[in-house]
Coordinates of C-alpha atoms in Angstrom, one line a residue:
Chain A
M1 CA 170.8 34.9 63.4
S2 CA 173.8 37.2 62.7
V3 CA 177.0 38.0 64.4
Q4 CA 179.0 40.9 63.2
L5 CA 182.3 42.5 64.2
R6 CA 182.9 46.1 63.0
A7 CA 186.1 48.1 62.8
A8 CA 184.2 51.3 61.8
P9 CA 181.6 53.1 63.8
F10 CA 178.0 52.0 63.3
D11 CA 174.6 53.5 64.0
P12 CA 172.7 50.9 66.0
W13 CA 169.2 52.4 64.8
Q14 CA 170.1 52.2 61.2
E15 CA 171.5 48.7 61.6
L16 CA 168.2 47.6 63.3
A17 CA 166.1 49.3 60.6
R18 CA 168.1 47.4 57.9
Y19 CA 168.3 44.1 59.6
Q20 CA 164.7 44.0 60.4
A21 CA 163.7 45.1 56.8
N22 CA 165.4 42.0 55.6
L23 CA 164.1 39.7 58.3
D24 CA 161.3 38.1 56.3
Q25 CA 159.4 37.6 59.5
A26 CA 156.9 40.5 59.1
G27 CA 153.7 39.9 61.0
K28 CA 155.4 37.0 62.9
F29 CA 157.2 38.9 65.6
G30 CA 155.3 40.7 68.3
A31 CA 158.2 41.7 70.3
T32 CA 161.8 43.1 69.7
A33 CA 164.1 43.6 72.7
C34 CA 167.3 45.3 72.1
F35 CA 170.3 46.6 74.0
V36 CA 172.9 49.2 72.9
G37 CA 176.2 49.6 74.9
T38 CA 177.8 53.0 74.3
L39 CA 181.3 54.4 75.3
R40 CA 180.9 56.9 78.2
D41 CA 183.2 59.8 78.6
M42 CA 183.7 58.9 82.2
N43 CA 184.6 55.6 84.0
Q44 CA 185.5 54.8 87.7
G45 CA 185.7 58.6 88.2
D46 CA 188.2 59.4 85.4
A47 CA 187.6 61.2 82.1
V48 CA 188.0 58.9 79.2
S49 CA 189.0 60.4 76.0
A50 CA 189.2 57.3 73.8
M51 CA 189.2 53.6 73.9
T52 CA 190.8 50.7 72.0
L53 CA 188.9 47.5 71.9
E54 CA 191.1 44.4 71.5
H55 CA 189.7 41.0 70.6
Y56 CA 190.6 37.5 69.6
P57 CA 189.6 37.1 65.9
G58 CA 188.2 33.7 65.3
M59 CA 187.3 33.0 69.0
T60 CA 185.2 36.1 69.2
E61 CA 182.9 35.1 66.3
K62 CA 182.8 31.5 67.3
Y63 CA 181.9 32.4 71.0
L64 CA 179.1 34.9 69.9
E65 CA 177.8 32.3 67.4
K66 CA 177.7 29.8 70.2
I67 CA 175.7 32.0 72.6
S68 CA 173.3 33.0 69.8
A69 CA 172.6 29.5 69.2
E70 CA 172.2 28.7 72.8
A71 CA 169.6 31.5 73.1
A72 CA 167.7 30.2 70.2
R73 CA 167.8 26.7 72.0
R74 CA 166.5 28.1 75.3
W75 CA 163.9 30.5 74.3
D76 CA 161.2 30.7 71.5
I77 CA 162.8 33.4 69.5
L78 CA 162.6 34.2 65.7
D79 CA 166.0 35.9 65.2
S80 CA 168.9 37.6 66.9
L81 CA 171.5 40.1 65.9
I82 CA 174.8 40.9 67.6
I83 CA 177.1 43.7 66.3
H84 CA 180.2 44.5 68.2
R85 CA 183.0 47.2 67.5
Y86 CA 186.7 46.5 67.8
G87 CA 189.7 48.9 67.4
P88 CA 189.7 52.6 68.3
L89 CA 186.6 54.2 69.5
A90 CA 185.5 57.6 70.6
P91 CA 183.0 58.5 73.5
N92 CA 179.4 58.3 72.5
D93 CA 180.4 55.5 69.9
S94 CA 178.2 52.4 70.0
I95 CA 180.3 49.4 71.4
V96 CA 177.6 46.7 71.0
L97 CA 174.2 46.1 69.7
I98 CA 172.1 43.1 70.6
A99 CA 168.5 42.5 69.3
V100 CA 166.1 39.6 69.6
W101 CA 162.8 39.2 67.8
A102 CA 160.1 36.9 69.2
A103 CA 156.4 36.3 69.1
H104 CA 156.1 37.4 72.7
R105 CA 158.1 39.7 75.0
A106 CA 159.3 37.4 77.8
A107 CA 161.4 35.4 75.3
A108 CA 162.8 38.5 73.6
F109 CA 163.6 40.1 76.9
D110 CA 165.3 37.1 78.5
A111 CA 167.2 36.1 75.6
C112 CA 168.5 39.6 74.9
R113 CA 169.6 39.9 78.7
Y114 CA 171.3 36.4 78.5
L115 CA 173.2 37.5 75.3
I116 CA 174.6 40.6 76.8
E117 CA 175.5 39.0 80.0
E118 CA 177.2 36.0 78.4
L119 CA 179.0 38.4 76.0
K120 CA 180.2 40.6 78.9
T121 CA 181.3 37.7 81.1
R122 CA 183.2 35.6 78.4
A123 CA 183.5 37.1 74.9
P124 CA 187.2 37.8 74.3
F125 CA 187.1 41.5 74.1
W126 CA 189.4 43.9 76.2
K127 CA 188.9 47.5 76.6
K128 CA 191.9 49.9 77.0
E129 CA 191.0 53.4 78.0
K130 CA 192.8 56.6 77.2
L131 CA 192.7 59.0 80.1
E132 CA 194.1 62.4 80.2
H133 CA 197.7 61.5 80.9
S134 CA 197.6 57.8 80.8
T135 CA 196.1 54.6 79.4
R136 CA 194.8 51.6 81.4
W137 CA 193.2 48.3 80.7
V138 CA 189.7 47.9 82.1
E139 CA 190.2 45.3 84.8
H140 CA 186.5 44.0 84.8
N141 CA 182.9 44.8 83.7
T142 CA 180.1 46.3 85.7
P143 CA 178.3 43.3 87.3
A144 CA 174.8 42.4 86.0
V145 CA 173.2 43.3 89.2
Y146 CA 174.4 45.9 91.5
Chain B
M1 CA 204.2 20.6 63.7
A2 CA 204.0 22.8 66.7
I3 CA 201.8 24.6 69.3
S4 CA 200.8 28.0 68.3
V5 CA 200.5 30.4 71.3
K6 CA 198.8 33.8 71.5
Y7 CA 198.6 36.4 74.2
F8 CA 196.1 39.3 74.4
A9 CA 195.5 42.7 76.1
G10 CA 197.5 43.4 79.2
L11 CA 199.1 40.0 79.2
R12 CA 200.4 40.6 75.6
E13 CA 202.0 43.7 76.8
R14 CA 203.6 42.0 79.8
M15 CA 204.8 39.2 77.7
N16 CA 206.1 41.7 75.2
R17 CA 204.8 39.7 72.3
A18 CA 201.6 38.8 70.7
G19 CA 202.4 35.1 70.3
E20 CA 204.9 32.5 69.5
T21 CA 205.3 29.0 68.2
L22 CA 206.5 26.2 70.7
P23 CA 207.5 22.7 69.7
A24 CA 204.8 20.3 70.7
Q25 CA 207.4 17.9 72.3
D26 CA 206.7 17.3 76.1
I27 CA 203.4 19.4 75.9
G28 CA 200.2 17.5 77.0
T29 CA 198.3 20.3 78.7
V30 CA 197.4 23.9 78.7
A31 CA 199.4 24.3 81.9
Q32 CA 202.5 22.9 80.2
V33 CA 202.2 25.4 77.4
W34 CA 202.4 28.2 79.9
V35 CA 205.3 26.8 81.8
K36 CA 207.3 26.3 78.6
A37 CA 206.3 29.7 77.2
T38 CA 207.4 31.5 80.3
Q39 CA 210.2 29.2 81.5
G40 CA 208.4 28.2 84.5
A41 CA 206.3 31.2 85.7
P42 CA 203.4 30.6 87.9
W43 CA 199.9 30.7 86.4
P44 CA 198.5 34.1 87.0
P45 CA 195.5 34.6 89.1
N46 CA 192.4 35.2 86.9
M47 CA 194.3 34.4 83.7
L48 CA 191.9 32.6 81.2
A49 CA 193.0 30.1 78.5
A50 CA 191.5 28.8 75.2
V51 CA 192.5 25.9 73.0
N52 CA 191.3 26.2 69.3
H53 CA 189.1 29.1 70.0
D54 CA 187.2 27.4 72.9
Y55 CA 187.7 28.1 76.6
A56 CA 190.0 25.5 78.4
E57 CA 191.3 24.9 81.8
A58 CA 194.9 24.6 82.9
H59 CA 194.4 20.7 82.8
S60 CA 192.9 20.6 79.4
P61 CA 194.7 18.5 76.8
V62 CA 196.8 20.1 74.1
Q63 CA 197.8 18.4 70.9
D64 CA 200.3 19.0 68.2
G65 CA 198.9 21.7 65.9
D66 CA 196.6 23.3 68.4
E67 CA 196.3 27.1 69.0
V68 CA 196.5 28.0 72.6
A69 CA 195.6 31.4 74.0
F70 CA 196.1 33.2 77.2
F71 CA 194.4 36.3 78.3
P72 CA 193.1 38.3 81.2
P73 CA 189.5 38.6 82.2
V74 CA 187.4 40.0 79.3
T75 CA 185.7 43.2 79.4
G76 CA 183.6 43.6 76.1
G77 CA 180.1 44.9 75.7
Chain C
M1 CA 161.4 61.7 79.8
S2 CA 158.8 61.7 77.1
V3 CA 155.4 60.1 76.6
Q4 CA 153.8 60.2 73.2
L5 CA 150.6 58.9 71.7
R6 CA 150.4 58.5 67.9
A7 CA 147.5 58.2 65.6
A8 CA 149.8 57.7 62.6
P9 CA 152.3 54.6 62.0
F10 CA 155.8 55.4 63.3
D11 CA 159.1 53.8 62.8
P12 CA 160.6 52.9 66.1
W13 CA 164.2 53.1 64.9
Q14 CA 163.8 56.4 63.4
E15 CA 162.1 57.6 66.5
L16 CA 165.1 56.2 68.5
A17 CA 167.6 57.9 66.4
R18 CA 165.9 61.2 66.5
Y19 CA 165.1 61.2 70.3
Q20 CA 168.6 60.1 71.1
A21 CA 170.1 62.9 68.9
N22 CA 168.2 65.4 71.0
L23 CA 169.1 63.8 74.3
D24 CA 171.8 66.0 75.4
Q25 CA 173.4 63.1 77.3
A26 CA 176.2 62.2 74.8
G27 CA 178.9 60.4 76.7
K28 CA 176.9 60.1 79.7
F29 CA 174.9 56.9 78.8
G30 CA 176.5 53.5 78.5
A31 CA 173.4 51.4 78.1
T32 CA 170.2 51.8 76.2
A33 CA 167.5 49.2 76.6
C34 CA 164.5 49.1 74.3
F35 CA 161.5 47.3 73.5
V36 CA 159.2 47.4 70.5
G37 CA 155.7 45.7 70.3
T38 CA 154.6 44.9 66.9
L39 CA 151.1 43.8 65.6
R40 CA 151.3 40.1 64.6
D41 CA 149.3 38.7 61.8
M42 CA 148.1 35.9 64.0
N43 CA 146.7 35.7 67.6
Q44 CA 145.3 32.8 69.6
G45 CA 145.4 30.6 66.4
D46 CA 143.3 33.2 64.2
A47 CA 144.6 35.2 61.2
V48 CA 144.5 38.9 62.3
S49 CA 144.0 41.3 59.3
A50 CA 143.8 44.5 61.3
M51 CA 143.4 46.0 64.7
T52 CA 141.9 49.1 66.4
L53 CA 143.5 50.4 69.6
E54 CA 141.1 52.3 71.7
H55 CA 142.4 54.4 74.7
Y56 CA 141.3 56.7 77.5
P57 CA 142.7 60.2 76.3
G58 CA 143.9 62.0 79.4
M59 CA 144.2 58.9 81.6
T60 CA 146.5 57.2 79.3
E61 CA 149.0 60.0 79.2
K62 CA 148.7 60.5 83.0
Y63 CA 149.2 56.8 83.6
L64 CA 152.3 56.5 81.3
E65 CA 153.9 59.6 82.8
K66 CA 153.3 58.3 86.4
I67 CA 155.2 55.0 85.6
S68 CA 157.8 56.9 83.8
A69 CA 158.5 59.0 86.8
E70 CA 158.4 55.8 89.1
A71 CA 160.9 54.2 87.0
A72 CA 163.3 57.2 87.4
R73 CA 162.7 57.2 91.0
R74 CA 163.4 53.4 91.3
W75 CA 166.4 53.1 89.0
D76 CA 169.5 55.2 88.3
I77 CA 168.5 56.1 84.7
L78 CA 169.1 59.3 82.6
D79 CA 166.0 59.3 80.3
S80 CA 163.0 57.3 79.1
L81 CA 160.8 57.3 76.0
I82 CA 157.4 55.8 75.5
I83 CA 155.5 55.9 72.2
H84 CA 152.1 54.3 71.8
R85 CA 149.9 54.0 68.8
Y86 CA 146.1 54.3 69.0
G87 CA 143.4 53.9 66.3
P88 CA 143.5 51.5 63.3
L89 CA 146.5 49.5 62.8
A90 CA 147.8 46.9 60.2
P91 CA 149.9 43.8 60.9
N92 CA 153.6 44.6 61.2
D93 CA 152.7 48.1 62.5
S94 CA 154.7 49.2 65.6
I95 CA 152.2 49.3 68.5
V96 CA 154.6 50.5 71.4
L97 CA 158.2 51.7 71.7
I98 CA 159.8 51.9 75.1
A99 CA 163.5 52.8 75.5
V100 CA 165.5 53.7 78.7
W101 CA 169.0 55.4 78.7
A102 CA 171.3 54.9 81.8
A103 CA 174.9 54.7 82.7
H104 CA 174.8 51.0 83.3
R105 CA 172.8 48.1 81.8
A106 CA 171.1 46.6 84.8
A107 CA 169.1 49.9 85.5
A108 CA 168.3 50.3 81.8
F109 CA 167.0 46.6 81.4
D110 CA 165.1 46.6 84.6
A111 CA 163.5 50.0 84.1
C112 CA 162.5 49.0 80.5
R113 CA 160.9 45.8 81.6
Y114 CA 159.1 47.6 84.4
L115 CA 157.6 50.0 82.0
I116 CA 156.4 47.5 79.5
E117 CA 154.9 45.3 82.2
E118 CA 153.1 48.3 83.9
L119 CA 151.9 49.5 80.6
K120 CA 150.4 46.1 79.7
T121 CA 148.9 45.6 83.0
R122 CA 147.4 48.9 83.8
A123 CA 147.5 51.6 80.9
P124 CA 144.0 52.1 79.5
F125 CA 144.3 50.7 76.0
W126 CA 142.0 48.1 74.6
K127 CA 142.7 45.9 71.4
K128 CA 140.0 45.0 69.0
E129 CA 141.2 42.5 66.3
K130 CA 139.7 42.2 62.9
L131 CA 139.6 38.4 61.9
E132 CA 138.5 37.1 58.6
H133 CA 134.7 37.2 59.3
S134 CA 134.4 39.0 62.6
T135 CA 135.9 41.2 65.0
R136 CA 136.7 40.6 68.7
W137 CA 138.1 42.5 71.7
V138 CA 141.2 40.9 73.1
E139 CA 140.4 39.8 76.6
H140 CA 143.8 40.0 78.2
N141 CA 147.5 40.3 77.5
T142 CA 150.2 37.6 77.4
P143 CA 151.5 37.2 80.8
A144 CA 155.0 38.5 81.7
V145 CA 156.3 35.0 82.3
Y146 CA 154.9 31.9 80.7
Chain D
M1 CA 127.3 70.4 88.7
A2 CA 127.2 66.7 87.9
I3 CA 129.2 63.6 87.3
S4 CA 130.6 62.8 84.0
V5 CA 130.7 59.0 83.2
K6 CA 132.5 57.3 80.5
Y7 CA 132.7 53.7 79.2
F8 CA 135.4 52.2 77.0
A9 CA 135.8 49.2 74.7
G10 CA 133.6 46.2 75.1
L11 CA 131.7 47.9 77.9
R12 CA 131.1 50.8 75.8
E13 CA 129.6 48.7 73.2
R14 CA 127.5 46.8 75.7
M15 CA 126.2 50.0 77.3
N16 CA 125.4 51.4 73.9
R17 CA 127.0 54.6 74.7
A18 CA 130.4 56.3 75.3
G19 CA 129.3 58.1 78.3
E20 CA 126.7 60.3 80.0
T21 CA 126.2 62.9 82.7
L22 CA 124.5 62.0 86.0
P23 CA 123.3 64.3 88.7
A24 CA 125.7 64.3 91.6
Q25 CA 122.7 63.9 94.0
D26 CA 122.9 60.7 96.2
I27 CA 126.3 59.7 94.7
G28 CA 129.2 59.3 97.2
T29 CA 131.1 56.3 95.7
V30 CA 132.1 54.8 92.5
A31 CA 129.8 51.9 93.1
Q32 CA 127.0 54.3 93.5
V33 CA 127.8 55.9 90.1
W34 CA 127.6 52.4 88.6
V35 CA 124.3 51.5 90.1
K36 CA 122.8 54.9 89.1
A37 CA 124.0 54.5 85.4
T38 CA 122.7 51.0 85.1
Q39 CA 119.6 51.2 87.2
G40 CA 121.0 48.7 89.6
A41 CA 123.1 46.1 87.4
P42 CA 125.7 44.2 89.4
W43 CA 129.3 45.3 89.2
P44 CA 130.7 43.0 86.3
P45 CA 133.6 40.8 87.3
N46 CA 136.9 42.2 86.3
M47 CA 135.5 45.6 85.4
L48 CA 138.0 48.5 86.2
A49 CA 137.2 52.0 87.4
A50 CA 138.9 55.3 87.3
V51 CA 138.0 58.8 89.0
N52 CA 139.6 61.8 87.4
H53 CA 142.1 59.6 85.4
D54 CA 143.3 57.7 88.3
Y55 CA 142.3 54.1 89.0
A56 CA 139.7 53.8 91.6
E57 CA 137.8 51.0 93.7
A58 CA 134.1 50.5 93.9
H59 CA 134.2 52.2 97.4
S60 CA 136.3 55.1 96.3
P61 CA 134.7 58.5 97.0
V62 CA 133.1 60.5 94.1
Q63 CA 132.4 64.3 94.3
D64 CA 130.3 66.7 92.4
G65 CA 132.3 67.5 89.1
D66 CA 134.3 64.3 88.9
E67 CA 134.9 62.2 85.8
V68 CA 134.2 58.5 86.5
A69 CA 135.1 55.8 83.9
F70 CA 134.4 52.2 83.7
F71 CA 136.2 49.7 81.5
P72 CA 137.3 46.1 81.1
P73 CA 140.9 44.8 81.7
V74 CA 143.3 46.7 79.5
T75 CA 145.2 45.2 76.6
G76 CA 147.8 47.7 75.4
G77 CA 151.4 47.4 74.5

C-alpha cells in the first residue's frame, strides 16, 4: 500500500510498471484495476492553459492513507497505489493515478472506484485553472454519476 | 501554547493570509476559532474544517496546541 | 478503438504508453480506466503451472469489436483498447488488457467494466489449465459480483 | 456447397475433431446441424452455438455456405 505526492510530472504507465515489478505478489493477483486522471485543456466551456494544485501537506497524506486502509478492510485486495500531483500542471499532465491489485476483478474494480470517489470528495486538494485572461478556483468536481 | 490556524485555496486568498497563531484562551470549539480569527464573521456556506489533519465540525472541540484548518470544498483527482 | 489478439506475451503498461502516445486526444481525455487480467499460479485450490487459451479466430475479433462499438454508443468515451492473449501462457502473464479514455471518470469506469464483463461472459475464449499431474478445462469464470 | 462445422475446447476434444463439412441437404436450423453431425445426440446442456461468427440459438436458421460452431461456456479474460 503506497500513497505518494509528487511535485514533478509523472508517467502513470511507468509508475505502474515499476510498482508492480516490486510488488512481490507475482502469480497472486489476477486483476488490476486502475484509474488515471489527466488535465484537460478545456473545462466548463473555457480553454485551460495551465493549472495549480494546492494541497494541505500532512492532512493529504493522512487522508489518502486512511482511505487506502479502509479499501483494504472492505475488499479482498492485495495492494493499492495512489500517486497525486501538486503544484503547477500543464494540460495532458497526469493528475492522479490509482491502482488496485486483487485476486479477482470485482474487488479490484470496486476498491479502485471507491478510492477515486473518496479522493475527489474529501482529499484536501484545490485546483486553480489558468484561462486565457484570468484564473479561477474550480468550485466542485464532476459528480460520480451524471 | 496556542492554536495554529491555516487557510487554503480561495479562502486563503480572501483571508489574505495562509495562517496565523491564536491564543488558546476562550477557545473550545472550531466555531470559536473561526469567530476569533475573523472578528465575528459568519461561517461561510460549504466551508470545511479540520483539526490536527482530520475533518471536524463547527462544534468539534479544540485544545491548546491543536492545528485548525479552514478550506473550501475540495477539487482533487 | 482497437481490438488486438496476441500470441506472444505483452506488457500492459508498455502497451498503454504506446497506445496513448498515438491517441491524438491529448488534452481531451480527463479519465482513463483500465483493467488487466493476469494468470494466477493458483485456481480453485490447485497450483496452476501453465495455461492454454483457445479461441475462435474470426468470431473473437468480431465479438470484441461489437462490444467496443456498443460501449462507444452507450457512454461518452473517446477511445477504447482491448488486447487479449491466446495460446500457451505462464503464471504472471497478462491475459487481457482493457482501457477506456473519456472526458469524465464515470463513463470511463462504466465502459471499462462493461467491456470486461461482456468479454468474460460471451467472448469465445476457453482456458485449459495445467496442474501438477493433469490438465483441465476451466468450467466457468468468476462471477462479476461475489 | 455445404455447411462448415467447428468445435472448440472440451467439446472439440469430446468430438475428437476440430470440425467437418456437412452437406447442406435437409439442414435448416442449428439444431439440425448438431443432429446430423452427431447422428442424433441430444443437445448438451450449456452448449453454445454460433452461425457465421454470431451467437445463435438451436432454432436459428442455417443456410448453405454457413459456418456453424459449437462450444462450451466461454472462460476468457
